[in-house]
Amino acid sequence: MKVIIVGGGKTLYFLTKSFTDKGYEVVVVNRDHEECVQMARQLKALVIEGDGSDPQVLREAGALGANAVLAITPNDQDNLVICQVAALQCGVPRILAKANDPDNAEVFQRLGVPAFSTTQIIGNLIQERASMDEVMNLLPVGEGRVNVTEVVLTSASQVAGKHLRDIRLPENALVAVVIRDGHAMVPRGDNQMLPGDKVILITLPENHGTVLKSFTGEQQ
Amino acid sequence: MKRELFTVVVGCGRVGSILANRLSKKGHPVVVIDRYDSTFKDLSAEFSGFRLEGDATQLAVLRQARLDRASVFIATTHKDNVNLMVAQIAKKIFSVPTVMARVFDPKRESLYRSLGIETICPTCLAAEMFLNALGESDSLDGEEMP
């Protein structure tokens, strides 16, 4: 796996570190000379100084053989163009842009560039945590068509004390993982749900509410 | 009767202000967007359009400029990527019929022409004119720029 990341700062630093720890080959592109020197010292990645939206710089970074290009600069216009140049001129199969302005996440999608907004993600997390203490939406996957949600069971929960086989779930919902006393397991029919269990649910938007209600004990 | 062209110009620098002044003088409704309102001083006394202070890479600013009603959109900031981004938004999201962007880097110009954005590359134009003046121009369509 070869990944090119354009940008800088702490996000890039920790992202690169986690990728290189996984054994990925990472190339970092940054315009600032000082930052490049520093990153080259601290990271196990090739660092290229230059404008990531310049096709020549991307090629120099090895875009022709790269699996993915990630654009996380603070400027939305640069992130868009970096991804478009990577995809259209260098044939990189996977691209992803950070949208600093949350509105631009949707705009970029419509222009053919997959994008995410950290502001939106953090905002959603805070909202969900604030509205329901025992529920945390971990992430929407499959472009928002699938929810992965973590719920902490209380004794008020309808499913507490029941075996998984006795819990009636709507179609297209799954109890994926149960975490009890720090141990994670994939539950089977004869596993019991206990108060205090952290349960990871996979749901679709249409059954999300129903499933959540039976696990949180919210009455309605 | 002459056709009215509701025009949105992004960037009120030297090029942007000339465009805005001329189009406005000819009677077209014009909105000029720039991040800094100090640039609006280059608009002439005859300019009768709207000045909008804001960052055009923010969708809200483009909405405020009534891009949904514009017939012409011209991006003239000094940043290629800004011009390319806002031009694509004007074309693909607001469906503005005529969209043009100034792009300095010839390498980027070809890419965006292929995406259907009409680009004007001052770098190529200047090089071409120098060559013309030397009688060395063999321009068919300015190909072979590095």
Tab-separated table of C-alpha atoms in Angstrom:
chain	number	residue	atom	x	y	z
A	1	MET	CA	0.000	0.000	0.000
A	2	LYS	CA	1.444	3.315	-1.056
A	3	VAL	CA	-0.165	6.521	0.153
A	4	ILE	CA	0.680	10.122	-0.689
A	5	ILE	CA	-0.423	12.689	1.879
A	6	VAL	CA	-0.381	16.387	1.036
A	7	GLY	CA	-0.509	18.783	3.963
A	8	GLY	CA	1.155	19.400	7.277
A	9	GLY	CA	0.685	19.931	10.959
A	10	LYS	CA	-0.168	17.448	13.668
A	11	THR	CA	-2.882	15.643	11.715
A	12	LEU	CA	-0.429	14.764	8.990
A	13	TYR	CA	2.262	13.813	11.475
A	14	PHE	CA	0.146	11.333	13.431
A	15	LEU	CA	-1.594	10.001	10.341
A	16	THR	CA	1.722	9.311	8.665
A	17	LYS	CA	3.059	7.697	11.812
A	18	SER	CA	0.100	5.352	12.097
A	19	PHE	CA	0.347	4.446	8.405
A	20	THR	CA	4.069	3.736	8.493
A	21	ASP	CA	3.553	1.664	11.667
A	22	LYS	CA	1.117	-0.447	9.677
A	23	GLY	CA	3.799	-0.948	7.077
A	24	TYR	CA	2.388	1.388	4.444
A	25	GLU	CA	4.744	3.278	2.212
A	26	VAL	CA	3.995	6.968	2.779
A	27	VAL	CA	5.151	9.995	0.798
A	28	VAL	CA	4.480	13.412	2.300
A	29	VAL	CA	4.198	16.550	0.157
A	30	ASN	CA	4.466	19.958	1.794
A	31	ARG	CA	5.248	23.442	0.507
A	32	ASP	CA	7.099	24.723	3.547
A	33	HIS	CA	10.837	24.099	3.640
A	34	GLU	CA	11.216	24.192	7.429
A	35	GLU	CA	8.326	21.837	8.008
A	36	CYS	CA	9.696	19.438	5.389
A	37	VAL	CA	13.072	19.289	7.092
A	38	GLN	CA	11.446	18.627	10.447
A	39	MET	CA	9.124	15.936	9.107
A	40	ALA	CA	11.920	14.203	7.247
A	41	ARG	CA	13.754	13.882	10.566
A	42	GLN	CA	10.777	12.637	12.562
A	43	LEU	CA	8.945	10.392	10.131
A	44	LYS	CA	9.748	7.196	8.317
A	45	ALA	CA	8.376	8.682	5.137
A	46	LEU	CA	9.785	10.228	2.021
A	47	VAL	CA	9.166	13.987	2.206
A	48	ILE	CA	8.854	16.052	-0.963
A	49	GLU	CA	8.941	19.839	-0.833
A	50	GLY	CA	6.569	21.316	-3.363
A	51	ASP	CA	3.056	22.257	-4.428
A	52	GLY	CA	0.935	19.113	-4.282
A	53	SER	CA	-1.491	20.437	-6.880
A	54	ASP	CA	1.323	20.577	-9.434
A	55	PRO	CA	1.139	17.392	-11.521
A	56	GLN	CA	4.915	17.298	-11.792
A	57	VAL	CA	5.344	17.344	-8.014
A	58	LEU	CA	2.768	14.568	-7.609
A	59	ARG	CA	4.571	12.466	-10.183
A	60	GLU	CA	7.836	13.097	-8.366
A	61	ALA	CA	6.124	11.817	-5.230
A	62	GLY	CA	5.359	8.615	-7.117
A	63	ALA	CA	1.682	9.244	-7.849
A	64	LEU	CA	1.778	6.970	-10.882
A	65	GLY	CA	2.212	3.912	-8.657
A	66	ALA	CA	0.309	5.150	-5.592
A	67	ASN	CA	-2.823	3.467	-4.221
A	68	ALA	CA	-4.219	6.607	-2.626
A	69	VAL	CA	-3.757	10.361	-2.359
A	70	LEU	CA	-4.983	12.209	0.702
A	71	ALA	CA	-5.242	16.029	0.636
A	72	ILE	CA	-5.483	17.580	4.093
A	73	THR	CA	-4.116	21.112	3.655
A	74	PRO	CA	-5.946	23.996	5.357
A	75	ASN	CA	-7.077	25.308	1.945
A	76	ASP	CA	-10.104	23.689	0.365
A	77	GLN	CA	-9.236	24.872	-3.137
A	78	ASP	CA	-5.849	23.145	-2.913
A	79	ASN	CA	-7.357	19.924	-1.578
A	80	LEU	CA	-9.840	19.784	-4.447
A	81	VAL	CA	-7.270	20.422	-7.167
A	82	ILE	CA	-4.711	18.033	-5.624
A	83	CYS	CA	-7.264	15.216	-5.745
A	84	GLN	CA	-8.431	16.048	-9.253
A	85	VAL	CA	-4.883	16.205	-10.606
A	86	ALA	CA	-4.069	12.924	-8.835
A	87	ALA	CA	-7.108	11.125	-10.212
A	88	LEU	CA	-7.347	12.612	-13.691
A	89	GLN	CA	-3.714	13.186	-14.611
A	90	CYS	CA	-1.897	10.536	-12.580
A	91	GLY	CA	-4.583	7.838	-12.508
A	92	VAL	CA	-4.480	7.377	-8.713
A	93	PRO	CA	-7.345	4.963	-7.901
A	94	ARG	CA	-8.310	6.418	-4.514
A	95	ILE	CA	-8.476	10.053	-3.512
A	96	LEU	CA	-9.801	11.797	-0.426
A	97	ALA	CA	-9.998	15.513	0.358
A	98	LYS	CA	-10.472	17.307	3.624
A	99	ALA	CA	-13.164	19.983	3.447
A	100	ASN	CA	-12.309	22.718	5.923
A	101	ASP	CA	-15.606	24.451	5.186
A	102	PRO	CA	-18.218	21.779	6.035
A	103	ASP	CA	-20.368	22.908	3.062
A	104	ASN	CA	-17.550	21.921	0.753
A	105	ALA	CA	-17.742	18.253	1.748
A	106	GLU	CA	-20.925	17.939	-0.283
A	107	VAL	CA	-19.678	20.302	-2.994
A	108	PHE	CA	-16.567	18.184	-3.543
A	109	GLN	CA	-18.608	14.981	-3.697
A	110	ARG	CA	-20.702	16.546	-6.425
A	111	LEU	CA	-17.539	17.514	-8.285
A	112	GLY	CA	-16.432	13.882	-8.127
A	113	VAL	CA	-13.985	14.094	-5.236
A	114	PRO	CA	-14.725	12.082	-2.080
A	115	ALA	CA	-14.423	14.442	0.891
A	116	PHE	CA	-14.932	14.633	4.632
A	117	SER	CA	-15.272	17.470	7.100
A	118	THR	CA	-13.671	17.056	10.506
A	119	THR	CA	-15.816	19.888	11.833
A	120	GLN	CA	-18.915	17.970	10.823
A	121	ILE	CA	-17.663	14.691	12.277
A	122	ILE	CA	-16.703	16.255	15.603
A	123	GLY	CA	-19.910	18.278	15.689
A	124	ASN	CA	-21.991	15.151	15.156
A	125	LEU	CA	-20.075	13.273	17.825
A	126	ILE	CA	-20.591	16.013	20.372
A	127	GLN	CA	-24.253	16.313	19.538
A	128	GLU	CA	-24.844	12.625	19.866
A	129	ARG	CA	-22.918	12.323	23.103
A	130	ALA	CA	-24.761	15.243	24.561
A	131	SER	CA	-28.187	13.993	23.548
A	132	MET	CA	-27.845	10.391	24.715
A	133	ASP	CA	-25.189	9.542	27.217
A	134	GLU	CA	-25.062	5.812	26.678
A	135	VAL	CA	-25.018	6.004	22.888
A	136	MET	CA	-22.137	6.942	20.698
A	137	ASN	CA	-22.274	6.847	16.956
A	138	LEU	CA	-18.871	5.613	15.985
A	139	LEU	CA	-18.972	6.153	12.279
A	140	PRO	CA	-21.167	6.168	9.287
A	141	VAL	CA	-19.734	3.805	6.673
A	142	GLY	CA	-20.716	3.028	3.123
A	143	GLU	CA	-21.260	6.735	2.410
A	144	GLY	CA	-23.644	7.078	5.336
A	145	ARG	CA	-25.818	4.095	4.426
A	146	VAL	CA	-24.589	2.038	7.388
A	147	ASN	CA	-24.233	3.138	11.022
A	148	VAL	CA	-21.827	1.651	13.507
A	149	THR	CA	-23.046	2.569	16.997
A	150	GLU	CA	-21.754	1.835	20.461
A	151	VAL	CA	-24.315	1.457	23.235
A	152	VAL	CA	-23.673	0.831	26.923
A	153	LEU	CA	-26.430	-1.398	28.305
A	154	THR	CA	-28.182	-0.392	31.518
A	155	SER	CA	-30.594	-2.459	33.615
A	156	ALA	CA	-33.398	-0.408	32.050
A	157	SER	CA	-32.550	-1.795	28.649
A	158	GLN	CA	-35.131	-4.178	27.195
A	159	VAL	CA	-32.437	-6.610	26.120
A	160	ALA	CA	-30.528	-6.732	29.409
A	161	GLY	CA	-30.406	-10.288	30.728
A	162	LYS	CA	-31.612	-11.790	27.447
A	163	HIS	CA	-29.774	-14.224	25.266
A	164	LEU	CA	-28.897	-12.947	21.853
A	165	ARG	CA	-31.120	-15.582	20.218
A	166	ASP	CA	-34.130	-14.208	22.118
A	167	ILE	CA	-33.570	-10.641	21.024
A	168	ARG	CA	-35.761	-9.688	18.105
A	169	LEU	CA	-33.870	-7.504	15.734
A	170	PRO	CA	-35.382	-6.009	12.615
A	171	GLU	CA	-33.974	-7.110	9.281
A	172	ASN	CA	-30.558	-5.715	8.361
A	173	ALA	CA	-29.340	-5.143	11.913
A	174	LEU	CA	-26.542	-6.909	13.724
A	175	VAL	CA	-25.029	-7.076	17.201
A	176	ALA	CA	-21.452	-7.154	15.994
A	177	VAL	CA	-19.361	-7.062	19.142
A	178	VAL	CA	-19.903	-7.140	22.908
A	179	ILE	CA	-17.218	-5.646	25.118
A	180	ARG	CA	-17.370	-6.854	28.720
A	181	ASP	CA	-14.674	-6.063	31.318
A	182	GLY	CA	-12.400	-4.883	28.542
A	183	HIS	CA	-12.726	-8.110	26.552
A	184	ALA	CA	-14.288	-7.980	23.127
A	185	MET	CA	-16.211	-10.896	21.695
A	186	VAL	CA	-18.415	-11.562	18.717
A	187	PRO	CA	-21.624	-12.818	20.382
A	188	ARG	CA	-23.544	-15.948	19.402
A	189	GLY	CA	-27.095	-16.990	20.175
A	190	ASP	CA	-26.279	-18.402	23.605
A	191	ASN	CA	-24.472	-15.289	24.834
A	192	GLN	CA	-26.330	-13.207	27.385
A	193	MET	CA	-26.469	-9.386	27.272
A	194	LEU	CA	-25.670	-7.897	30.660
A	195	PRO	CA	-26.001	-4.391	32.059
A	196	GLY	CA	-22.659	-2.621	31.693
A	197	ASP	CA	-21.885	-4.376	28.415
A	198	LYS	CA	-20.664	-2.177	25.626
A	199	VAL	CA	-22.441	-3.334	22.513
A	200	ILE	CA	-21.441	-2.423	18.996
A	201	LEU	CA	-24.402	-2.391	16.654
A	202	ILE	CA	-24.510	-2.290	12.904
A	203	THR	CA	-27.708	-0.759	11.598
A	204	LEU	CA	-29.135	0.965	8.558
A	205	PRO	CA	-30.659	4.435	8.822
A	206	GLU	CA	-34.177	2.990	8.405
A	207	ASN	CA	-33.935	0.606	11.391
A	208	HIS	CA	-31.444	2.584	13.472
A	209	GLY	CA	-34.041	4.149	15.761
A	210	THR	CA	-35.913	0.908	16.463
A	211	VAL	CA	-32.778	-1.044	17.276
A	212	LEU	CA	-31.392	1.704	19.451
A	213	LYS	CA	-34.574	1.931	21.496
A	214	SER	CA	-34.507	-1.755	22.443
A	215	PHE	CA	-30.898	-1.453	23.574
A	216	THR	CA	-31.052	1.829	25.485
A	217	GLY	CA	-34.259	1.172	27.368
A	218	GLU	CA	-35.696	4.429	26.169
A	219	GLN	CA	-39.471	4.152	26.620
A	220	GLN	CA	-41.827	5.178	23.911
B	1	MET	CA	-32.738	45.336	-27.367
B	2	LYS	CA	-29.398	44.174	-26.115
B	3	ARG	CA	-29.131	41.079	-23.981
B	4	GLU	CA	-28.406	41.689	-20.307
B	5	LEU	CA	-25.649	39.485	-18.900
B	6	PHE	CA	-25.828	39.080	-15.150
B	7	THR	CA	-22.134	38.584	-14.432
B	8	VAL	CA	-20.346	37.486	-11.274
B	9	VAL	CA	-16.636	38.343	-11.111
B	10	VAL	CA	-14.466	36.743	-8.419
B	11	GLY	CA	-11.378	38.746	-7.509
B	12	CYS	CA	-11.285	42.512	-7.739
B	13	GLY	CA	-7.630	42.884	-8.622
B	14	ARG	CA	-6.375	44.569	-11.766
B	15	VAL	CA	-8.094	42.181	-14.179
B	16	GLY	CA	-11.223	41.717	-12.107
B	17	SER	CA	-11.812	45.434	-11.653
B	18	ILE	CA	-11.354	46.174	-15.378
B	19	LEU	CA	-13.880	43.478	-16.255
B	20	ALA	CA	-16.349	44.697	-13.652
B	21	ASN	CA	-16.014	48.330	-14.723
B	22	ARG	CA	-16.395	47.606	-18.436
B	23	LEU	CA	-19.312	45.208	-18.108
B	24	SER	CA	-21.099	47.499	-15.716
B	25	LYS	CA	-20.547	50.496	-18.001
B	26	LYS	CA	-22.105	48.524	-20.843
B	27	GLY	CA	-25.216	48.140	-18.749
B	28	HIS	CA	-24.849	44.568	-17.497
B	29	PRO	CA	-25.676	43.787	-13.880
B	30	VAL	CA	-22.428	42.834	-12.133
B	31	VAL	CA	-21.500	41.388	-8.726
B	32	VAL	CA	-17.823	41.546	-7.719
B	33	ILE	CA	-16.573	39.309	-4.936
B	34	ASP	CA	-13.288	39.856	-3.121
B	35	ARG	CA	-11.947	38.794	0.232
B	36	TYR	CA	-10.794	42.319	1.017
B	37	ASP	CA	-13.009	45.325	0.577
B	38	SER	CA	-9.958	47.574	0.102
B	39	THR	CA	-9.704	46.170	-3.439
B	40	PHE	CA	-13.032	47.740	-4.352
B	41	LYS	CA	-11.280	51.107	-4.604
B	42	ASP	CA	-10.257	50.087	-8.130
B	43	LEU	CA	-13.872	50.133	-9.238
B	44	SER	CA	-14.654	53.277	-11.207
B	45	ALA	CA	-17.291	55.839	-10.355
B	46	GLU	CA	-19.395	54.484	-13.197
B	47	PHE	CA	-19.521	51.014	-11.667
B	48	SER	CA	-23.126	50.479	-10.688
B	49	GLY	CA	-22.983	46.815	-9.667
B	50	PHE	CA	-22.717	45.138	-6.267
B	51	ARG	CA	-19.613	44.670	-4.173
B	52	LEU	CA	-19.509	41.558	-2.006
B	53	GLU	CA	-16.781	41.125	0.583
B	54	GLY	CA	-16.146	37.440	1.252
B	55	ASP	CA	-14.257	34.279	0.434
B	56	ALA	CA	-15.655	32.814	-2.778
B	57	THR	CA	-14.484	29.319	-1.846
B	58	GLN	CA	-17.284	29.337	0.731
B	59	LEU	CA	-20.534	28.177	-0.778
B	60	ALA	CA	-22.524	30.637	1.309
B	61	VAL	CA	-20.723	33.566	-0.331
B	62	LEU	CA	-21.468	32.296	-3.829
B	63	ARG	CA	-25.110	31.834	-2.894
B	64	GLN	CA	-25.207	35.380	-1.603
B	65	ALA	CA	-23.878	36.573	-4.970
B	66	ARG	CA	-26.993	34.972	-6.561
B	67	LEU	CA	-24.964	32.621	-8.696
B	68	ASP	CA	-28.148	30.710	-9.425
B	69	ARG	CA	-29.263	33.642	-11.586
B	70	ALA	CA	-25.941	34.464	-13.249
B	71	SER	CA	-25.353	34.019	-16.971
B	72	VAL	CA	-21.621	34.665	-16.819
B	73	PHE	CA	-19.064	33.750	-14.171
B	74	ILE	CA	-15.427	34.851	-14.334
B	75	ALA	CA	-12.778	33.812	-11.789
B	76	THR	CA	-9.790	36.170	-11.781
B	77	THR	CA	-8.074	35.777	-8.407
B	78	HIS	CA	-4.299	35.359	-8.379
B	79	LYS	CA	-4.630	31.784	-7.104
B	80	ASP	CA	-5.123	29.137	-9.792
B	81	ASN	CA	-6.687	26.631	-7.445
B	82	VAL	CA	-9.235	29.132	-6.146
B	83	ASN	CA	-10.229	30.000	-9.709
B	84	LEU	CA	-10.478	26.364	-10.690
B	85	MET	CA	-12.541	25.445	-7.666
B	86	VAL	CA	-15.067	28.278	-7.882
B	87	ALA	CA	-15.371	27.861	-11.660
B	88	GLN	CA	-16.275	24.196	-11.236
B	89	ILE	CA	-18.834	25.062	-8.578
B	90	ALA	CA	-20.363	27.726	-10.833
B	91	LYS	CA	-20.620	25.287	-13.713
B	92	LYS	CA	-21.588	22.042	-12.012
B	93	ILE	CA	-23.576	23.188	-8.988
B	94	PHE	CA	-25.104	26.499	-10.063
B	95	SER	CA	-25.264	25.604	-13.778
B	96	VAL	CA	-24.020	29.024	-14.903
B	97	PRO	CA	-24.034	28.935	-18.751
B	98	THR	CA	-20.712	30.716	-19.356
B	99	VAL	CA	-17.872	30.041	-16.930
B	100	MET	CA	-14.304	31.240	-17.385
B	101	ALA	CA	-11.243	31.002	-15.165
B	102	ARG	CA	-7.851	32.609	-15.252
B	103	VAL	CA	-5.164	29.957	-14.814
B	104	PHE	CA	-1.488	30.889	-14.780
B	105	ASP	CA	-0.066	27.380	-14.822
B	106	PRO	CA	-0.269	25.873	-18.319
B	107	LYS	CA	0.035	22.356	-16.850
B	108	ARG	CA	-3.200	22.835	-14.983
B	109	GLU	CA	-4.945	24.627	-17.808
B	110	SER	CA	-5.205	21.582	-20.050
B	111	LEU	CA	-6.711	19.477	-17.252
B	112	TYR	CA	-9.499	21.922	-16.604
B	113	ARG	CA	-10.228	22.553	-20.219
B	114	SER	CA	-10.857	18.836	-20.381
B	115	LEU	CA	-13.354	19.228	-17.517
B	116	GLY	CA	-15.294	21.769	-19.558
B	117	ILE	CA	-14.060	24.909	-17.834
B	118	GLU	CA	-13.013	27.608	-20.252
B	119	THR	CA	-9.610	28.787	-19.105
B	120	ILE	CA	-7.517	31.788	-20.005
B	121	CYS	CA	-3.814	31.364	-19.426
B	122	PRO	CA	-1.970	34.700	-19.238
B	123	THR	CA	1.361	32.856	-19.184
B	124	CYS	CA	0.714	31.210	-22.551
B	125	LEU	CA	-0.770	34.377	-23.992
B	126	ALA	CA	2.235	36.475	-22.978
B	127	ALA	CA	4.700	33.917	-24.329
B	128	GLU	CA	2.754	33.777	-27.556
B	129	MET	CA	2.785	37.549	-27.917
B	130	PHE	CA	6.514	37.758	-27.302
B	131	LEU	CA	7.058	35.124	-29.965
B	132	ASN	CA	4.697	36.949	-32.294
B	133	ALA	CA	6.635	40.170	-31.816
B	134	LEU	CA	9.789	38.279	-32.746
B	135	GLY	CA	8.081	36.809	-35.792
B	136	GLU	CA	8.820	33.356	-34.364
B	137	SER	CA	5.290	32.335	-33.636
B	138	ASP	CA	4.138	29.120	-35.165
B	139	SER	CA	0.995	29.003	-33.124
B	140	LEU	CA	-1.682	26.658	-34.179
B	141	ASP	CA	-3.226	26.610	-30.768
B	142	GLY	CA	-0.367	27.340	-28.448
B	143	GLU	CA	0.530	23.692	-28.018
B	144	GLU	CA	3.786	22.455	-26.550
B	145	MET	CA	3.852	24.601	-23.470
B	146	PRO	CA	6.039	22.928	-20.825
